[in-house]
Coordinates of C-alpha atoms in Angstrom, one line a residue:
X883 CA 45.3 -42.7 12.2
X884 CA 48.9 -43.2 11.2
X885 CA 49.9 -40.7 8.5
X886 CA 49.1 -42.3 5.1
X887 CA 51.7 -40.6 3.0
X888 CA 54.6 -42.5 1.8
X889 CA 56.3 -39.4 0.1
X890 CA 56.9 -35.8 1.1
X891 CA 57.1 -32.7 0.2
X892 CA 58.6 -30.7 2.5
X893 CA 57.0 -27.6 1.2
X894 CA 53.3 -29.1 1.8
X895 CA 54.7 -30.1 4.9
X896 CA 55.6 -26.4 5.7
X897 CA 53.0 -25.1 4.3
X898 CA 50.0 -27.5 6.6
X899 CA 52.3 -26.5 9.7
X900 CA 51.7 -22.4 8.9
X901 CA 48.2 -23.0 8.2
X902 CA 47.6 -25.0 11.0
X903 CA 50.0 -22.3 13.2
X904 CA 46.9 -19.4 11.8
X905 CA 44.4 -21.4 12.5
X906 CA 45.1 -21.5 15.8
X907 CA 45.8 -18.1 16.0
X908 CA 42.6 -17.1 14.6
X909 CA 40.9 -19.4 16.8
X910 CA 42.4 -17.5 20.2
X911 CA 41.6 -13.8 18.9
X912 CA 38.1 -14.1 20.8
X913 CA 40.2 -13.9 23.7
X914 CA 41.6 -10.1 22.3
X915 CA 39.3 -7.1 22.7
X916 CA 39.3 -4.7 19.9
X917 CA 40.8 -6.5 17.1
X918 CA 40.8 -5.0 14.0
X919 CA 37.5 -5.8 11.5
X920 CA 40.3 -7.3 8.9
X921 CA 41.4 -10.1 11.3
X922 CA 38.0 -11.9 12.2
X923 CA 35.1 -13.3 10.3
X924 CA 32.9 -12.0 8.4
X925 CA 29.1 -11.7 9.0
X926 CA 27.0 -14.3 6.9
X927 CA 25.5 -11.8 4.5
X928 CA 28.6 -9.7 4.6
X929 CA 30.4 -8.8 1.0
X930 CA 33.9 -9.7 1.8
X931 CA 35.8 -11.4 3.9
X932 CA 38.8 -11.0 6.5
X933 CA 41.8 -12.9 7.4
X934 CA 40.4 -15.6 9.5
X935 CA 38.0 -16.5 6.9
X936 CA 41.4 -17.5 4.6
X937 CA 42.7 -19.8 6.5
X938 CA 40.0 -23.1 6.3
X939 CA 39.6 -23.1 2.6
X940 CA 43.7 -22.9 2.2
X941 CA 43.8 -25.7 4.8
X942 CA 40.9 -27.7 2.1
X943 CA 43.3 -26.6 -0.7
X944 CA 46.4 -28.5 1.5
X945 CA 44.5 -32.0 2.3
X946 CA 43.6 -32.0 -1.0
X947 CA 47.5 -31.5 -2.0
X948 CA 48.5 -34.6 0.2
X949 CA 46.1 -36.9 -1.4
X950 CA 48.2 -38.2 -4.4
X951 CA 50.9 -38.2 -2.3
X952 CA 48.8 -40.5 0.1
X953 CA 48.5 -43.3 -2.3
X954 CA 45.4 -44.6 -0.3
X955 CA 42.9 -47.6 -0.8
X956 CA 39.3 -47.4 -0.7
X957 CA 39.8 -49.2 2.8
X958 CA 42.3 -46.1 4.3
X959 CA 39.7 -43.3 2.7
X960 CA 37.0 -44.8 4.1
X961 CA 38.9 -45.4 7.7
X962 CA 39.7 -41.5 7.5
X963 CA 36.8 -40.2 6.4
X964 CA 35.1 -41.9 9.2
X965 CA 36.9 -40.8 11.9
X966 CA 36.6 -37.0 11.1
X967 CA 33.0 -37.3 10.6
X968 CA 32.7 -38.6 14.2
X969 CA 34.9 -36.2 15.5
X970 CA 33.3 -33.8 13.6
X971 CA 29.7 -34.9 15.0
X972 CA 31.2 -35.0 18.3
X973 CA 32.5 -32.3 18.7
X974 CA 29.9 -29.8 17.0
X975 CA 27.1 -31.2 19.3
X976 CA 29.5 -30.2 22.4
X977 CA 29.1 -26.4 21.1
X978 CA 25.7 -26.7 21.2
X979 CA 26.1 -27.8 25.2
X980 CA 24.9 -26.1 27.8
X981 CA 27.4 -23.1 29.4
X982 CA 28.8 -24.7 32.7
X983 CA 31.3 -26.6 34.7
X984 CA 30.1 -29.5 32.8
X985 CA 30.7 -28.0 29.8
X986 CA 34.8 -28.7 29.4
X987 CA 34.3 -31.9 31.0
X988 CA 32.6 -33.2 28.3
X989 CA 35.2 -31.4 26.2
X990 CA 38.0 -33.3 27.1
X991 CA 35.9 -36.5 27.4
X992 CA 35.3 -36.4 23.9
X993 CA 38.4 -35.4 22.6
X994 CA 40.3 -38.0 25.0
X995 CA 38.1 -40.5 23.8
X996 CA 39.4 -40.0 20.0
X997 CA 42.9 -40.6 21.5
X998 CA 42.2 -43.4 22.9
X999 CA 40.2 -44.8 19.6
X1000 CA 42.8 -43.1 16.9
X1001 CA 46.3 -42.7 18.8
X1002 CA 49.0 -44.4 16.4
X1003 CA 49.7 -46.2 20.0
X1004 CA 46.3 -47.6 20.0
X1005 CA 45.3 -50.8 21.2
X1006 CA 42.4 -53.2 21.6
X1007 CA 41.8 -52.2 25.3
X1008 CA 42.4 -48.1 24.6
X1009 CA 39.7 -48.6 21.3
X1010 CA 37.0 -50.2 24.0
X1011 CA 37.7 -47.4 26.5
X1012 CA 37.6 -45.1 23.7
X1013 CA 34.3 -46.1 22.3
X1014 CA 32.9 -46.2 26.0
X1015 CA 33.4 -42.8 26.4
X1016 CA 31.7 -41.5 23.6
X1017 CA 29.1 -43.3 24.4
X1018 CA 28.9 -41.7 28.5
X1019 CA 29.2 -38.4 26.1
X1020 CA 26.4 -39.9 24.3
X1021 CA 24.5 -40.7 27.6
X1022 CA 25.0 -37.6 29.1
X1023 CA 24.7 -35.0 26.4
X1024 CA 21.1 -33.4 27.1
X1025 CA 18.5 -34.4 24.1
X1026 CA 19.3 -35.9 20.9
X1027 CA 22.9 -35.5 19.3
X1028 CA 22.4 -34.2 15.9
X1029 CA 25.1 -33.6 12.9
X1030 CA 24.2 -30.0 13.0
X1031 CA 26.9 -28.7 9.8
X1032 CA 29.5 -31.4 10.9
X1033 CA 31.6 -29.4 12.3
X1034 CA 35.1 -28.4 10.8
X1035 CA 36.5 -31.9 11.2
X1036 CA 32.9 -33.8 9.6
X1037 CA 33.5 -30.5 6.6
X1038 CA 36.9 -31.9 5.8
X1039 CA 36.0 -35.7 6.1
X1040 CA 32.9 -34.9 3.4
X1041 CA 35.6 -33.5 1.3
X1042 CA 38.6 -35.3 1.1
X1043 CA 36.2 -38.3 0.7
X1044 CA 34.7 -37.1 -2.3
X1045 CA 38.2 -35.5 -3.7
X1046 CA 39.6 -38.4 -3.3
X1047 CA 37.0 -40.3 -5.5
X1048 CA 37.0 -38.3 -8.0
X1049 CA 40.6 -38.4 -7.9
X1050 CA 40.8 -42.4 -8.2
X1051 CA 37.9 -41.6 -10.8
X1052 CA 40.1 -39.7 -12.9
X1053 CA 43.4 -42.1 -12.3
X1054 CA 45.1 -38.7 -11.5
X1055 CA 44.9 -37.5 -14.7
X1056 CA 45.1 -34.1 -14.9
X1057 CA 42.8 -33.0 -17.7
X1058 CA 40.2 -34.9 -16.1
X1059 CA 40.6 -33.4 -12.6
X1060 CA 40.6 -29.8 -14.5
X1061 CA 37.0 -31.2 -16.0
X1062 CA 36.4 -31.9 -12.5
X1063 CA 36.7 -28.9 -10.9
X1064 CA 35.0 -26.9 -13.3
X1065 CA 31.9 -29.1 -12.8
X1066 CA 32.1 -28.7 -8.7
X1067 CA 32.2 -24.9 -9.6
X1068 CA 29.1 -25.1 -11.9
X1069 CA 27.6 -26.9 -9.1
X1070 CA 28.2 -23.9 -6.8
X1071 CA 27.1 -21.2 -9.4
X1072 CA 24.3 -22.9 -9.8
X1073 CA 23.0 -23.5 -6.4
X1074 CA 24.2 -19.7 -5.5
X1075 CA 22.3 -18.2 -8.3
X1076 CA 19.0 -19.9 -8.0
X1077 CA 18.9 -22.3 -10.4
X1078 CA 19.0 -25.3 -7.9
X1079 CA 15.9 -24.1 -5.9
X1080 CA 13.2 -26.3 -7.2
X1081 CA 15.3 -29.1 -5.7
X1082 CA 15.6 -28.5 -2.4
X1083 CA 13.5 -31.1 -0.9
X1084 CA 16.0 -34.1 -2.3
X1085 CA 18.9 -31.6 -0.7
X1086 CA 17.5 -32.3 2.6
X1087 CA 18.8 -36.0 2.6
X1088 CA 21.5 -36.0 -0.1
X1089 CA 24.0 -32.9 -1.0
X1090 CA 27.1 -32.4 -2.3
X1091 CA 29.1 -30.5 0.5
X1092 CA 28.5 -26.9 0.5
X1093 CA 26.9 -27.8 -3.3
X1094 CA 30.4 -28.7 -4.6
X1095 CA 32.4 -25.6 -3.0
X1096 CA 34.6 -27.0 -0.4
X1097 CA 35.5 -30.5 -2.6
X1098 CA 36.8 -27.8 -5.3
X1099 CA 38.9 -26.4 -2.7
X1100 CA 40.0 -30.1 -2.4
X1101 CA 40.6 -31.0 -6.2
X1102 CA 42.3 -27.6 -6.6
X1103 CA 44.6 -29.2 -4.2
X1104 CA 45.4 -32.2 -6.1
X1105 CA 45.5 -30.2 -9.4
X1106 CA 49.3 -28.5 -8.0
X1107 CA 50.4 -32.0 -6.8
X1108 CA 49.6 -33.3 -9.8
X1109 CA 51.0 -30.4 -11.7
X1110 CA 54.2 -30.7 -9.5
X1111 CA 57.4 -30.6 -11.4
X1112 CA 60.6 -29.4 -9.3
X1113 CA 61.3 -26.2 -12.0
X1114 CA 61.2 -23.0 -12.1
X1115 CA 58.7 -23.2 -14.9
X1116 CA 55.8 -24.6 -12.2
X1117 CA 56.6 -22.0 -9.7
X1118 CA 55.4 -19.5 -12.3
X1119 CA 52.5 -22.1 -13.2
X1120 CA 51.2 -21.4 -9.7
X1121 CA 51.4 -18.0 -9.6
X1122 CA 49.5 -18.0 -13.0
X1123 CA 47.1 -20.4 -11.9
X1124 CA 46.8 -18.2 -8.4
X1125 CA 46.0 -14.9 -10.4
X1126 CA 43.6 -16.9 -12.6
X1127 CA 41.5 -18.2 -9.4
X1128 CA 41.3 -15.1 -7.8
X1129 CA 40.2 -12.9 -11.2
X1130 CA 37.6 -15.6 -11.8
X1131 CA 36.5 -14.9 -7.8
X1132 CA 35.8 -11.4 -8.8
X1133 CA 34.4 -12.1 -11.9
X1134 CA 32.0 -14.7 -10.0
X1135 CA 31.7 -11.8 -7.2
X1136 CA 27.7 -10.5 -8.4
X1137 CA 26.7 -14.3 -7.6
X1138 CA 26.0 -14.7 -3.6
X1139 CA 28.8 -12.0 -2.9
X1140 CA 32.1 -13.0 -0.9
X1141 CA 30.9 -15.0 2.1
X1142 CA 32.6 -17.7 3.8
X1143 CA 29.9 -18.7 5.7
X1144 CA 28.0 -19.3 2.4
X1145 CA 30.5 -20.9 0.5
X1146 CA 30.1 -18.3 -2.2
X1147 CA 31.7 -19.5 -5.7
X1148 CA 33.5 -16.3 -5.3
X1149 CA 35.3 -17.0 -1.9
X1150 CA 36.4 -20.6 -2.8
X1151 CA 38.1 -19.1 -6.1
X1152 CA 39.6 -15.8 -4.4
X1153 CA 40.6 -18.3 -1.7
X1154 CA 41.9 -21.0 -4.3
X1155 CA 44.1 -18.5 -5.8
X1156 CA 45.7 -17.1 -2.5
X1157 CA 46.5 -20.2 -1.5
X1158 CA 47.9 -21.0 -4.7
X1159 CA 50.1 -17.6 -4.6
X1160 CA 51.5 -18.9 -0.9
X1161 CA 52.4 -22.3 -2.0
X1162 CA 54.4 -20.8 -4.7
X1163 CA 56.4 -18.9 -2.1
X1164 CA 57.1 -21.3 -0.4
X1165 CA 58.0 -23.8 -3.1
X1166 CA 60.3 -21.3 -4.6
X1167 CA 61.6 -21.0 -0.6
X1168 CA 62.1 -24.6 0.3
X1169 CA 62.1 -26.8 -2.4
X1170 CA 63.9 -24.9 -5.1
X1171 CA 66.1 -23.2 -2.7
X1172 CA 66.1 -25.7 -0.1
X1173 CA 65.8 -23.0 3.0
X1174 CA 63.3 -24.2 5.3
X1175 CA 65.3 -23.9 8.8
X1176 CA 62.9 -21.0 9.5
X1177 CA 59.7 -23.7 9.9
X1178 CA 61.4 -26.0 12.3
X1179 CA 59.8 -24.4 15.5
X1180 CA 56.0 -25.3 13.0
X1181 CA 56.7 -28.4 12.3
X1182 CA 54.9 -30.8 14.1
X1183 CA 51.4 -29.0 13.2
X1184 CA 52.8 -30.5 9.5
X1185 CA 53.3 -34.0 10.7
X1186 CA 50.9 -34.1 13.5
X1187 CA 48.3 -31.7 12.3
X1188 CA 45.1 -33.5 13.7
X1189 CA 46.8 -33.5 17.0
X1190 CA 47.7 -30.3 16.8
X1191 CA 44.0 -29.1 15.9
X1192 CA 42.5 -31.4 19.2
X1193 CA 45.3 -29.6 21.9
X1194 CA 43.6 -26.5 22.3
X1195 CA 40.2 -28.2 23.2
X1196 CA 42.0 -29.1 26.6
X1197 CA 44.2 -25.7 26.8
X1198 CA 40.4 -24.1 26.6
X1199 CA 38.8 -26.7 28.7
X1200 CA 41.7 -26.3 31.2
X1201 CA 40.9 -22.3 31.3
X1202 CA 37.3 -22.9 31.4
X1203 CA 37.4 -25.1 34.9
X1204 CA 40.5 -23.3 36.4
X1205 CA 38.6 -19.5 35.5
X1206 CA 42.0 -17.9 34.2
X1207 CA 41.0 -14.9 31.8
X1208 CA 42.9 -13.6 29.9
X1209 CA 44.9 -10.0 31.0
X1210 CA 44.0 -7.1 30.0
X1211 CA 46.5 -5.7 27.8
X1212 CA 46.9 -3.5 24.8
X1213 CA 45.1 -4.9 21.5
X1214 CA 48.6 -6.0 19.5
X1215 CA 49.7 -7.2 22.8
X1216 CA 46.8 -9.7 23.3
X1217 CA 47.5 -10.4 19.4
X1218 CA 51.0 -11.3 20.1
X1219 CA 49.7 -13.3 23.3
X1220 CA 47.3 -15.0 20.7
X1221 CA 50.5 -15.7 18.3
X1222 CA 53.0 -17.2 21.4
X1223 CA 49.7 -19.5 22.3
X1224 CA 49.9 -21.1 18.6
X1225 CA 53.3 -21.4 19.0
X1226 CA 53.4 -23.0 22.3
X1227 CA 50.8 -25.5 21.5
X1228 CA 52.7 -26.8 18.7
X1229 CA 55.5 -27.7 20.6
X1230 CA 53.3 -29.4 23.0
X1231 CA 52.5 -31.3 19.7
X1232 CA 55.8 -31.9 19.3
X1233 CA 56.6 -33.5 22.7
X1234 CA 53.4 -35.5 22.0
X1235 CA 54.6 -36.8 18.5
X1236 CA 57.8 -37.4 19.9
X1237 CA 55.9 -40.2 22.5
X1238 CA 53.9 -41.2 19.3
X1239 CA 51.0 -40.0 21.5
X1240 CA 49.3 -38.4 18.1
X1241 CA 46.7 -39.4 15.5

């Protein structure tokens, strides 16, 4: 899966490597006892929401950012989206294996196996292994594989596929795409406050994802690349635009609450206009004035970010079949441990890009 884009900006570059640098992060903290409530998740029918719950819609926000930039054909869409909703299949049935040595086996047979299939270096011969080890994953998962809720990687490849329609629908025009978001957040309203009941039957086999929440996310994304001027005048666009999403969060609030796990209309907006407020930082920061030496240690979870996202399945696996646990240290200790993990498993993206061993 070769990256598609064939222009840059080195702020949306920055700005996927910090995400991907948290999500990571957030991803480790189970490893930390005692962290504090405003770090983690929260519950399903919880009114609010904490850090961790940030970080996958800003991510949605970014790869729908890189998609005009993309400049892909139906053919490269489809090829993408396919390969995350296998992934994403894949890899959401493994959570639902069995506890055991066998466990992280199948771990990093799976994820191997999408290396071997997707790898930039892929050949005919690494493809047929590839596919033959899904299918042993296949044979030897116990019962029927089902998609379960995708997973985070089938999530994203149900959204950027649909973003990106809509955005090829609309030729990129931005009026269009400002129609099109407010329908996906109609969409979301509407299935949150009950109007969409009586049609939950055809929902069953046909659904827009998360009814229209997590595309939004998407064509908010394209609506600042879109928007993108380098001036002054569209760094104080997105702060406006980044007040305006998180205002219309609260205001949406009394409808399903702030829940991630939802997809409340309310946690897509407030989560919209953060992510809007951190782009413009970092616009201001390293496109306007052009410091960005501070991201150089992040920057392969930019360029390499699905390969960044699959390393910690075999750093996990690895811990799983050795048994090494974690010390026990002070809480902002193991947070800090947590933090140098990310860290360290970008740069072993890094070394992996540098081989082109990356999808």
């Amino acid at each position: 899966m070769e990256d598609q884009k064939k222009n840059r900006l080195l702020s949306i570059d920055i700005f996927r490597a910090l995400t991907m640098f948290f999500m990571i992060f957030v991803n480790d903290l189970f490893t930390v006892k005692n962290v504090p409530k405003w770090m983690l998740h929260t519950e399903m029918h919880e009114d609010g929401m904490g850090f961790s719950d940030v970080i996958f819609p800003i991510f949605l926000l970014i790869v729908g950012m890189s998609i005009p930039f993309a400049k892909a054909d139906w053919k490269g869409i489809g090829m993408r989206t396919f390969a995350l909703l296998v992934m994403g299949v894949f890899l959401v049935n493994y959570e639902y294996f069995p506890s055991g040595p066998g466990k992280p086996l199948m771990s990093i047979l799976a994820v191997t196996s999408f290396f071997l299939i997707w790898s930039v270096k892929s050949t005919v011969l690494t493809r047929v292994l590839g596919v033959a080890g899904l299918i042993l994953f296949v044979y030897l998962y116990p019962g029927s594989m089902k998609t379960h809720w995708w997973g985070i990687l089938g999530l994203i490849g149900w959204s950027y596929l649909i973003a990106a329609g809509l955005y090829k629908f609309c030729k990129g025009n931005l009026k269009a795409l400002y129609v099109v978001a407010f329908l996906l957040l109609c969409l979301s309203v509407a299935d949150h406050s009950g109007a969409l009941d009586s049609i939950k039957p055809f929902r069953v086999h046909f659904w827009v994802v998360e009814s229209g929440a997590l595309p939004f996310l998407c064509v908010l994304g394209i609506i600042a690349s879109v928007s993108y001027k380098k001036s002054l005048s569209y760094f104080y666009t997105l702060i406006a635009l980044g007040v305006l999403w998180m205002v219309l969060g609260f205001v949406l609030r009394p409808i399903g609450g702030i829940s991630k796990i939802l997809a409340t209309p309310s946690w897509v907006c407030i989560c919209g206009g953060i992510g809007y407020l951190v782009y413009a930082v970092l616009f201001y920061v390293v496109d306007l004035k052009g410091k960005e030496g501070w991201a150089k240690l992040l920057m392969p979870a930019g360029a390499a970010t699905l390969t960044c996202y699959l390393i910690p399945y075999y750093w996990y696996s690895l811990r799983s079949l050795t048994g090494w646990r974690s010390p026990e240290v002070n809480t902002w200790i193991g947070i800090i441990l947590s933090l140098g993990l990310a860290l360290f498993l970008i740069q072993v993206t890094g070394l992996l890009k540098r081989i082109r061993l990356r999808l």
